CSV table of C-alpha atoms in Angstrom, one decimal:
chain,number,residue,atom,x,y,z
A,52,MET,CA,55.7,-55.9,1.1
A,53,GLU,CA,58.8,-54.9,-0.9
A,54,ILE,CA,59.2,-51.2,-1.4
A,55,ASP,CA,61.9,-48.9,-2.6
A,56,ALA,CA,63.7,-46.6,-0.1
A,57,ILE,CA,61.6,-43.5,0.5
A,58,SER,CA,63.5,-40.2,0.7
A,59,LEU,CA,62.6,-37.5,3.1
A,60,PHE,CA,62.3,-35.0,0.2
A,61,GLU,CA,62.8,-35.1,-3.5
A,62,PRO,CA,63.0,-32.2,-5.9
A,63,GLU,CA,60.9,-32.3,-9.0
A,64,CYS,CA,62.5,-31.6,-12.4
A,65,GLY,CA,60.5,-31.4,-15.6
A,66,ASP,CA,60.9,-30.2,-19.2
A,67,ARG,CA,60.5,-26.5,-18.2
A,68,GLU,CA,63.5,-26.6,-15.8
A,69,ILE,CA,65.7,-28.3,-18.5
A,70,GLU,CA,64.5,-25.8,-21.2
A,71,LEU,CA,65.2,-22.7,-19.2
A,72,VAL,CA,68.6,-23.9,-17.8
A,73,CYS,CA,69.7,-24.9,-21.3
A,74,ALA,CA,68.7,-21.4,-22.5
A,75,VAL,CA,71.1,-19.8,-20.0
A,76,LEU,CA,73.9,-22.2,-20.9
A,77,GLN,CA,73.5,-21.3,-24.6
A,78,SER,CA,73.5,-17.6,-23.8
A,79,THR,CA,76.4,-15.2,-23.0
A,80,ARG,CA,74.9,-14.1,-19.6
A,81,TRP,CA,75.3,-16.6,-16.8
A,82,GLY,CA,75.0,-13.9,-14.1
A,83,ASP,CA,73.0,-10.7,-13.5
A,84,GLY,CA,70.8,-11.2,-16.6
A,85,PRO,CA,67.2,-11.5,-17.8
A,86,MET,CA,66.4,-14.8,-15.9
A,87,LEU,CA,67.3,-13.1,-12.6
A,88,GLU,CA,65.1,-10.1,-13.3
A,89,GLY,CA,62.3,-12.3,-14.5
A,90,PHE,CA,62.4,-14.5,-11.4
A,91,GLU,CA,62.4,-11.5,-9.1
A,92,GLN,CA,59.4,-9.9,-10.8
A,93,ALA,CA,57.5,-13.1,-11.0
A,94,PHE,CA,58.1,-14.0,-7.4
A,95,ALA,CA,57.2,-10.6,-6.1
A,96,GLY,CA,53.9,-10.9,-8.0
A,97,TRP,CA,53.3,-14.4,-6.6
A,98,ALA,CA,54.0,-13.2,-3.1
A,99,GLY,CA,51.9,-10.0,-3.4
A,100,ARG,CA,54.9,-7.7,-2.7
A,101,LYS,CA,56.2,-4.7,-4.6
A,102,TYR,CA,59.8,-5.8,-4.8
A,103,ALA,CA,61.9,-9.0,-4.7
A,104,VAL,CA,65.7,-9.4,-4.4
A,105,ALA,CA,67.2,-12.8,-5.2
A,106,VAL,CA,70.1,-13.9,-3.0
A,107,GLY,CA,72.4,-16.8,-2.5
A,108,SER,CA,70.5,-18.3,0.5
A,109,GLY,CA,67.9,-17.4,3.1
A,110,THR,CA,70.7,-16.9,5.7
A,111,LEU,CA,72.6,-14.5,3.5
A,112,GLY,CA,69.4,-12.7,2.6
A,113,THR,CA,68.6,-12.2,6.3
A,114,TRP,CA,72.1,-10.9,6.9
A,115,ILE,CA,71.7,-8.4,4.1
A,116,ALA,CA,68.3,-7.3,5.5
A,117,LEU,CA,69.8,-6.8,9.0
A,118,ARG,CA,72.6,-4.7,7.5
A,119,ALA,CA,70.2,-2.7,5.4
A,120,MET,CA,68.2,-1.9,8.6
A,121,GLY,CA,71.4,-0.8,10.4
A,122,ILE,CA,71.3,-3.7,12.8
A,123,GLY,CA,74.7,-4.9,14.0
A,124,PRO,CA,77.0,-5.0,17.1
A,125,GLY,CA,75.4,-3.9,20.3
A,126,ASP,CA,71.9,-4.6,19.0
A,127,GLU,CA,69.5,-7.4,20.0
A,128,VAL,CA,67.1,-9.3,17.8
A,129,ILE,CA,64.3,-11.5,19.3
A,130,CYS,CA,63.9,-14.8,17.6
A,131,THR,CA,63.2,-18.5,18.3
A,132,SER,CA,65.8,-21.3,18.4
A,133,HIS,CA,63.3,-23.7,16.9
A,134,ALA,CA,63.2,-24.0,13.1
A,135,TRP,CA,64.3,-26.2,10.3
A,136,HIS,CA,66.3,-23.6,8.4
A,137,GLN,CA,68.5,-21.8,10.8
A,138,VAL,CA,67.9,-18.4,9.3
A,139,ALA,CA,68.3,-16.9,12.7
A,140,GLN,CA,72.1,-17.5,12.5
A,141,ALA,CA,72.2,-14.5,10.3
A,142,ILE,CA,71.8,-12.4,13.5
A,143,THR,CA,75.1,-13.7,14.7
A,144,LEU,CA,76.8,-13.2,11.4
A,145,ALA,CA,75.6,-9.5,11.4
A,146,GLY,CA,77.3,-9.0,14.8
A,147,ALA,CA,74.0,-8.6,16.7
A,148,THR,CA,72.8,-10.7,19.6
A,149,PRO,CA,70.1,-13.3,19.1
A,150,VAL,CA,67.7,-13.3,22.1
A,151,PHE,CA,65.8,-16.5,22.1
A,152,ALA,CA,62.1,-16.4,23.1
A,153,ASP,CA,59.9,-19.5,23.5
A,154,ILE,CA,57.4,-20.7,21.0
A,155,ASN,CA,53.7,-21.2,20.9
A,156,TYR,CA,53.5,-24.9,21.8
A,157,TRP,CA,50.7,-25.7,19.2
A,158,THR,CA,52.0,-23.8,16.2
A,159,GLY,CA,55.7,-24.0,16.9
A,160,SER,CA,56.2,-20.4,16.0
A,161,LEU,CA,57.4,-17.4,18.0
A,162,SER,CA,54.9,-16.6,20.8
A,163,PRO,CA,54.1,-12.8,20.8
A,164,GLU,CA,53.5,-12.9,24.6
A,165,LYS,CA,56.9,-14.6,25.3
A,166,ALA,CA,58.6,-12.3,22.8
A,167,ALA,CA,57.3,-9.3,24.6
A,168,LEU,CA,59.1,-10.4,27.8
A,169,LYS,CA,62.4,-10.3,26.0
A,170,ILE,CA,62.3,-6.7,24.8
A,171,THR,CA,65.0,-4.4,26.2
A,172,PRO,CA,66.4,-1.0,25.2
A,173,LYS,CA,68.8,-2.8,22.9
A,174,THR,CA,66.1,-4.6,21.0
A,175,ARG,CA,66.0,-3.5,17.3
A,176,ALA,CA,64.0,-6.2,15.6
A,177,ILE,CA,61.8,-9.3,15.8
A,178,LEU,CA,62.6,-12.3,13.5
A,179,ALA,CA,59.7,-14.7,13.4
A,180,GLY,CA,59.0,-17.7,11.1
A,181,ASN,CA,56.1,-19.8,9.9
A,182,THR,CA,57.3,-23.0,11.4
A,183,ASN,CA,56.9,-26.1,9.2
A,184,GLY,CA,54.3,-24.2,7.2
A,185,HIS,CA,52.0,-23.0,10.0
A,186,PRO,CA,51.7,-19.2,9.9
A,187,ALA,CA,52.9,-17.4,13.0
A,188,ASP,CA,50.5,-15.2,14.9
A,189,TRP,CA,51.3,-12.2,12.7
A,190,GLU,CA,48.6,-9.7,13.9
A,191,PRO,CA,49.9,-9.5,17.5
A,192,LEU,CA,53.5,-9.8,16.3
A,193,ARG,CA,53.0,-6.7,14.1
A,194,ALA,CA,51.3,-4.9,17.0
A,195,LEU,CA,54.2,-5.7,19.3
A,196,ALA,CA,56.8,-4.5,16.8
A,197,ASP,CA,54.9,-1.3,16.1
A,198,ALA,CA,54.3,-0.5,19.8
A,199,HIS,CA,58.1,-0.7,20.5
A,200,GLY,CA,59.3,0.8,17.2
A,201,LEU,CA,60.9,-2.5,16.1
A,202,ARG,CA,61.5,-3.9,12.7
A,203,LEU,CA,59.6,-7.1,11.9
A,204,ILE,CA,61.4,-9.7,9.8
A,205,GLU,CA,59.4,-12.7,8.5
A,206,ASP,CA,61.0,-16.0,7.7
A,207,SER,CA,58.7,-17.7,5.3
A,208,THR,CA,61.0,-20.4,4.1
A,209,GLU,CA,58.9,-23.3,5.4
A,210,ALA,CA,55.5,-22.1,4.4
A,211,LEU,CA,55.2,-21.4,0.7
A,212,GLY,CA,51.5,-20.8,-0.1
A,213,SER,CA,50.2,-20.8,3.5
A,214,ARG,CA,47.7,-18.1,4.4
A,215,TYR,CA,46.9,-16.3,7.6
A,216,LYS,CA,43.7,-14.2,8.0
A,217,GLY,CA,43.3,-13.9,4.2
A,218,ARG,CA,46.9,-13.0,3.4
A,219,THR,CA,49.7,-15.1,2.0
A,220,VAL,CA,52.8,-15.6,4.2
A,221,GLY,CA,55.6,-13.4,3.1
A,222,SER,CA,53.3,-10.4,3.2
A,223,PHE,CA,53.6,-9.6,7.0
A,224,GLY,CA,57.2,-8.5,7.6
A,225,ASP,CA,58.9,-5.3,6.7
A,226,VAL,CA,61.1,-7.8,4.9
A,227,ALA,CA,60.2,-11.5,4.3
A,228,VAL,CA,62.9,-14.1,3.5
A,229,PHE,CA,62.5,-17.3,1.6
A,230,ASP,CA,65.1,-20.1,1.2
A,231,PHE,CA,65.0,-22.4,-1.9
A,232,SER,CA,67.2,-25.3,-0.7
A,233,LEU,CA,65.8,-28.7,0.1
A,234,PRO,CA,63.2,-29.5,1.3
A,235,SER,CA,61.4,-26.4,0.0
A,236,ALA,CA,58.5,-26.9,-2.4
A,237,LEU,CA,60.2,-24.5,-4.7
A,238,CYS,CA,63.7,-25.9,-4.9
A,239,THR,CA,66.7,-24.4,-6.8
A,240,GLY,CA,69.4,-26.4,-4.9
A,241,GLU,CA,70.6,-23.2,-3.2
A,242,GLY,CA,69.3,-19.6,-3.2
A,243,GLY,CA,66.7,-17.4,-1.6
A,244,MET,CA,64.6,-14.3,-2.0
A,245,LEU,CA,63.8,-11.2,0.0
A,246,VAL,CA,60.5,-9.4,-0.6
A,247,THR,CA,59.4,-6.0,0.7
A,248,ASP,CA,57.1,-3.1,-0.1
A,249,ASP,CA,59.6,-0.5,1.3
A,250,ASP,CA,60.6,2.0,-1.4
A,251,GLU,CA,63.7,3.1,0.5
A,252,LEU,CA,64.8,-0.2,1.9
A,253,ILE,CA,64.8,-2.0,-1.5
A,254,HIS,CA,67.7,0.2,-2.8
A,255,GLU,CA,69.9,-0.8,0.2
A,256,LEU,CA,69.0,-4.5,-0.1
A,257,ARG,CA,70.0,-4.5,-3.8
A,258,TYR,CA,73.2,-2.5,-3.1
A,259,LEU,CA,74.4,-4.8,-0.3
A,260,ARG,CA,73.6,-8.0,-2.1
A,261,GLN,CA,76.5,-7.7,-4.6
A,262,ARG,CA,78.5,-5.4,-6.8
A,263,ARG,CA,76.6,-5.6,-10.1
A,264,ILE,CA,77.8,-4.8,-13.7
A,265,ALA,CA,75.7,-1.7,-13.7
A,266,ASP,CA,77.6,-0.4,-10.6
A,267,ARG,CA,80.9,0.1,-12.5
A,268,ASN,CA,80.1,3.7,-13.3
A,269,SER,CA,78.3,4.5,-10.1
A,270,VAL,CA,79.6,7.3,-7.9
A,271,SER,CA,78.4,5.5,-4.8
A,272,VAL,CA,80.5,2.4,-5.3
A,273,GLY,CA,82.7,1.9,-2.3
A,274,SER,CA,80.6,3.9,0.1
A,275,ARG,CA,79.5,0.7,1.8
A,276,VAL,CA,80.9,-2.8,1.4
A,277,PRO,CA,78.5,-5.2,-0.4
A,278,LEU,CA,78.5,-9.0,-0.2
A,279,GLN,CA,78.9,-11.2,-3.1
A,280,ALA,CA,75.6,-13.0,-2.3
A,281,GLY,CA,73.7,-12.8,-5.6
A,282,MET,CA,71.9,-15.5,-7.5
A,283,SER,CA,73.2,-16.8,-10.8
A,284,GLU,CA,71.2,-16.9,-14.1
A,285,LEU,CA,71.2,-20.8,-13.8
A,286,THR,CA,69.7,-20.7,-10.4
A,287,ALA,CA,67.2,-18.1,-11.4
A,288,ALA,CA,66.2,-20.2,-14.4
A,289,LEU,CA,65.4,-23.1,-12.1
A,290,GLY,CA,63.5,-20.8,-9.9
A,291,LEU,CA,61.3,-19.4,-12.7
A,292,ALA,CA,60.5,-22.9,-13.9
A,293,GLN,CA,59.7,-24.1,-10.3
A,294,LEU,CA,57.6,-21.1,-9.7
A,295,ALA,CA,55.5,-21.6,-12.8
A,296,GLU,CA,54.3,-25.0,-11.5
A,297,LEU,CA,54.4,-24.2,-7.7
A,298,ASP,CA,50.6,-24.1,-7.2
A,299,GLU,CA,50.2,-27.5,-8.9
A,300,ARG,CA,53.1,-28.9,-6.8
A,301,LEU,CA,51.5,-27.7,-3.6
A,302,ALA,CA,48.2,-29.4,-4.6
A,303,LEU,CA,50.0,-32.7,-5.1
A,304,ARG,CA,51.7,-32.3,-1.7
A,305,LYS,CA,48.2,-31.7,-0.2
A,306,GLU,CA,47.1,-35.0,-1.7
A,307,ALA,CA,49.9,-36.8,0.1
A,308,GLU,CA,49.0,-35.0,3.3
A,309,GLY,CA,45.5,-36.3,3.0
A,310,TRP,CA,46.8,-39.9,2.7
A,311,TYR,CA,48.8,-39.3,5.9
A,312,GLN,CA,45.7,-38.0,7.7
A,313,ALA,CA,43.6,-41.0,6.6
A,314,HIS,CA,46.1,-43.5,7.8
A,315,MET,CA,47.1,-41.7,11.0
A,316,GLU,CA,43.4,-41.8,12.1
A,317,SER,CA,43.8,-45.5,12.8
A,318,PHE,CA,47.1,-44.9,14.7
A,319,GLU,CA,46.1,-44.8,18.3
A,320,GLY,CA,47.3,-41.7,20.1
A,321,VAL,CA,48.2,-39.8,17.0
A,322,LYS,CA,46.2,-36.7,16.1
A,323,PRO,CA,46.2,-34.6,12.9
A,324,PRO,CA,48.7,-31.6,12.9
A,325,TYR,CA,47.3,-28.6,14.7
A,326,ILE,CA,45.9,-25.8,12.5
A,327,SER,CA,44.8,-22.6,14.3
A,328,GLU,CA,41.5,-20.9,13.5
A,329,ASP,CA,43.5,-17.9,12.1
A,330,ALA,CA,45.3,-20.1,9.5
A,331,ASP,CA,43.3,-20.2,6.3
A,332,GLU,CA,45.6,-22.6,4.6
A,333,VAL,CA,48.7,-24.5,5.8
A,334,ASN,CA,51.2,-26.1,3.4
A,335,TRP,CA,53.5,-28.3,5.5
A,336,MET,CA,57.1,-28.4,4.6
A,337,LEU,CA,57.3,-31.9,5.9
A,338,TYR,CA,54.9,-34.1,7.7
A,339,VAL,CA,55.9,-33.7,11.4
A,340,VAL,CA,54.7,-35.8,14.3
A,341,HIS,CA,55.4,-35.2,17.9
A,342,LEU,CA,56.3,-38.2,20.1
A,343,GLY,CA,54.7,-38.7,23.5
A,344,LYS,CA,56.2,-37.8,26.8
A,345,ARG,CA,57.6,-41.3,27.4
A,346,PHE,CA,59.9,-40.8,24.4
A,347,THR,CA,63.3,-39.3,25.0
A,348,LEU,CA,65.8,-37.6,22.7
A,349,SER,CA,67.7,-40.9,22.5
A,350,ALA,CA,64.5,-42.8,21.8
A,351,ARG,CA,63.8,-40.6,18.8
A,352,ALA,CA,67.3,-41.2,17.5
A,353,GLN,CA,66.7,-44.9,17.8
A,354,MET,CA,63.4,-44.5,15.9
A,355,ILE,CA,65.2,-42.6,13.1
A,356,ASP,CA,67.7,-45.4,12.8
A,357,ASP,CA,65.0,-48.1,12.8
A,358,LEU,CA,63.0,-46.4,10.1
A,359,LYS,CA,66.1,-45.9,8.0
A,360,SER,CA,66.8,-49.7,8.2
A,361,SER,CA,63.3,-50.2,7.0
A,362,GLY,CA,63.8,-47.9,4.0
A,363,VAL,CA,62.2,-44.8,5.3
A,364,GLU,CA,64.3,-41.6,5.7
A,365,THR,CA,63.2,-39.4,8.6
A,366,ALA,CA,64.9,-36.7,10.6
A,367,ALA,CA,64.7,-34.8,13.8
A,368,TYR,CA,62.7,-31.7,12.8
A,369,SER,CA,64.7,-29.3,14.8
A,370,HIS,CA,68.1,-29.0,16.5
A,371,PRO,CA,67.3,-25.9,18.6
A,372,LEU,CA,70.0,-23.2,18.3
A,373,HIS,CA,70.2,-22.6,22.1
A,374,GLN,CA,71.2,-26.3,22.5
A,375,GLN,CA,74.0,-26.1,19.9
A,376,TYR,CA,77.6,-25.8,21.0
A,377,TYR,CA,78.3,-22.3,19.7
A,378,TYR,CA,75.3,-20.7,21.4
A,379,MET,CA,75.8,-22.7,24.6
A,380,ASN,CA,79.3,-21.2,24.9
A,381,ALA,CA,78.6,-17.7,23.6
A,382,GLY,CA,78.2,-16.1,27.0
A,383,GLU,CA,75.3,-15.4,29.3
A,384,THR,CA,73.6,-13.0,26.9
A,385,ILE,CA,73.1,-15.8,24.3
A,386,GLY,CA,73.7,-19.2,25.9
A,387,ARG,CA,70.7,-20.9,27.4
A,388,GLN,CA,70.4,-23.9,29.6
A,389,ARG,CA,67.7,-26.5,28.9
A,390,GLY,CA,64.5,-25.8,30.7
A,391,LEU,CA,64.4,-22.0,30.2
A,392,LEU,CA,62.7,-22.4,26.9
A,393,ARG,CA,60.3,-25.1,28.0
A,394,ASP,CA,58.1,-25.6,24.9
A,395,THR,CA,61.1,-25.3,22.6
A,396,ASP,CA,62.9,-28.1,24.5
A,397,ARG,CA,59.8,-30.2,24.6
A,398,ILE,CA,59.1,-30.0,20.9
A,399,GLY,CA,62.7,-30.0,19.9
A,400,ASP,CA,63.3,-33.4,21.6
A,401,ARG,CA,60.3,-35.1,20.2
A,402,ALA,CA,59.5,-33.7,16.7
A,403,LEU,CA,60.0,-36.2,14.0
A,404,ALA,CA,59.8,-35.3,10.3
A,405,LEU,CA,58.4,-37.8,7.8
A,406,PRO,CA,58.7,-37.7,4.0
A,407,LEU,CA,56.4,-35.2,2.2
A,408,HIS,CA,56.9,-34.5,-1.5
A,409,THR,CA,55.2,-35.0,-4.9
A,410,GLN,CA,56.8,-38.4,-5.7
A,411,LEU,CA,54.9,-40.1,-2.9
A,412,ASP,CA,52.0,-42.4,-3.5
A,413,GLU,CA,49.4,-43.7,-1.1
A,414,ILE,CA,51.0,-47.2,-0.8
A,415,GLN,CA,54.3,-45.5,0.3
A,416,VAL,CA,52.5,-43.3,2.8
A,417,GLN,CA,50.6,-46.3,4.3
A,418,TYR,CA,54.0,-48.1,4.6
A,419,ILE,CA,55.6,-45.1,6.3
A,420,VAL,CA,52.7,-44.9,8.9
A,421,THR,CA,52.7,-48.7,9.5
A,422,THR,CA,56.5,-48.8,9.9
A,423,LEU,CA,56.3,-45.8,12.3
A,424,LYS,CA,53.7,-47.5,14.4
A,425,ASP,CA,55.8,-50.7,14.7
A,426,THR,CA,59.0,-48.7,15.5
A,427,ALA,CA,57.1,-46.6,18.1
A,428,THR,CA,55.8,-49.7,19.8
A,429,ASN,CA,59.2,-51.4,19.8
A,430,VAL,CA,61.1,-48.4,21.1
A,431,GLY,CA,58.5,-46.9,23.4
A,432,ALA,CA,57.1,-50.2,24.7
A,433,GLY,CA,53.7,-49.1,23.6
A,434,ALA,CA,54.0,-45.4,24.5
A,435,ALA,CA,51.6,-43.2,22.6
A,436,ILE,CA,52.6,-40.8,19.9
A,437,TYR,CA,50.6,-37.6,19.8
A,438,LEU,CA,50.5,-34.2,18.1
């Protein structure tokens, strides 16, 4: 069967995106204008939060949130090293120390029980994410944060539209952060959003984001040093257009997910992705499978190469931060040897991301699964793949 190369992710651009971007290009405001304000208001409403602050990226947004909370040198923030978007690197940028706790093996998100073991007198916040779309265990995470007087920061980059116990992700943290780079279902190329209900924190988030035109006559200018981490009108226009059709786009991705599930059922040793009983809805960022124990890190790399030669783009889902050079050489308080985060290492070595986007059709999904099965058999000598 001849088939075009299948990308891991593809952004969707329609007439609405072109119309709104052209409107900005024809205006005199390419920054700090009505598109930005409209996108913030619309996204806050979609997320069910009082306020939204558009930023240059999820990492910059998290950095701003940490500064707004007064978290910096000498402070510790508990997080995981397992994620697609490395939002946790903002902790290092802010001068604080990331303290890596292990994940829940099934959901891939921060384990509340393992996070509790990492709390010290220096701990100021917990940063948890909804890994690949599956909501974290937010009820016990909130209880843990409240019990120790800690801030709770939610990374919802990977989980647009997912729901936990009746609430949409992005509604659990004191601040929640979204990143709109690929492969987000809401893609603006670059950019992100902070959302919160905190009437005091919102002013600091906006101030630290950037020096705006309206600040020229403010007596508080210069009292603190802001970043230049805002979002342009062009990016906001893309965001508004993408947000308007996000629910329809998520539904199309669900259809592709259903094709995967159907074809994976005949794939011996592969089970559907895990969904906990507390998760009302999961919108996967990518379709991620976990390879069996016989597969090694190098075997996964070989499978990625084999799939690429067959016209299917795939990727290692995560390159855990604690295994990356900077953190391995950042001293005893940060660096971690393999084996100390057992489930993170286990999943990090064997998680394989497959294409998931609105441009897929069922024939392509069938081809992806068939090619994956052949590759797994060749590389693993018949070893099972499981989730």
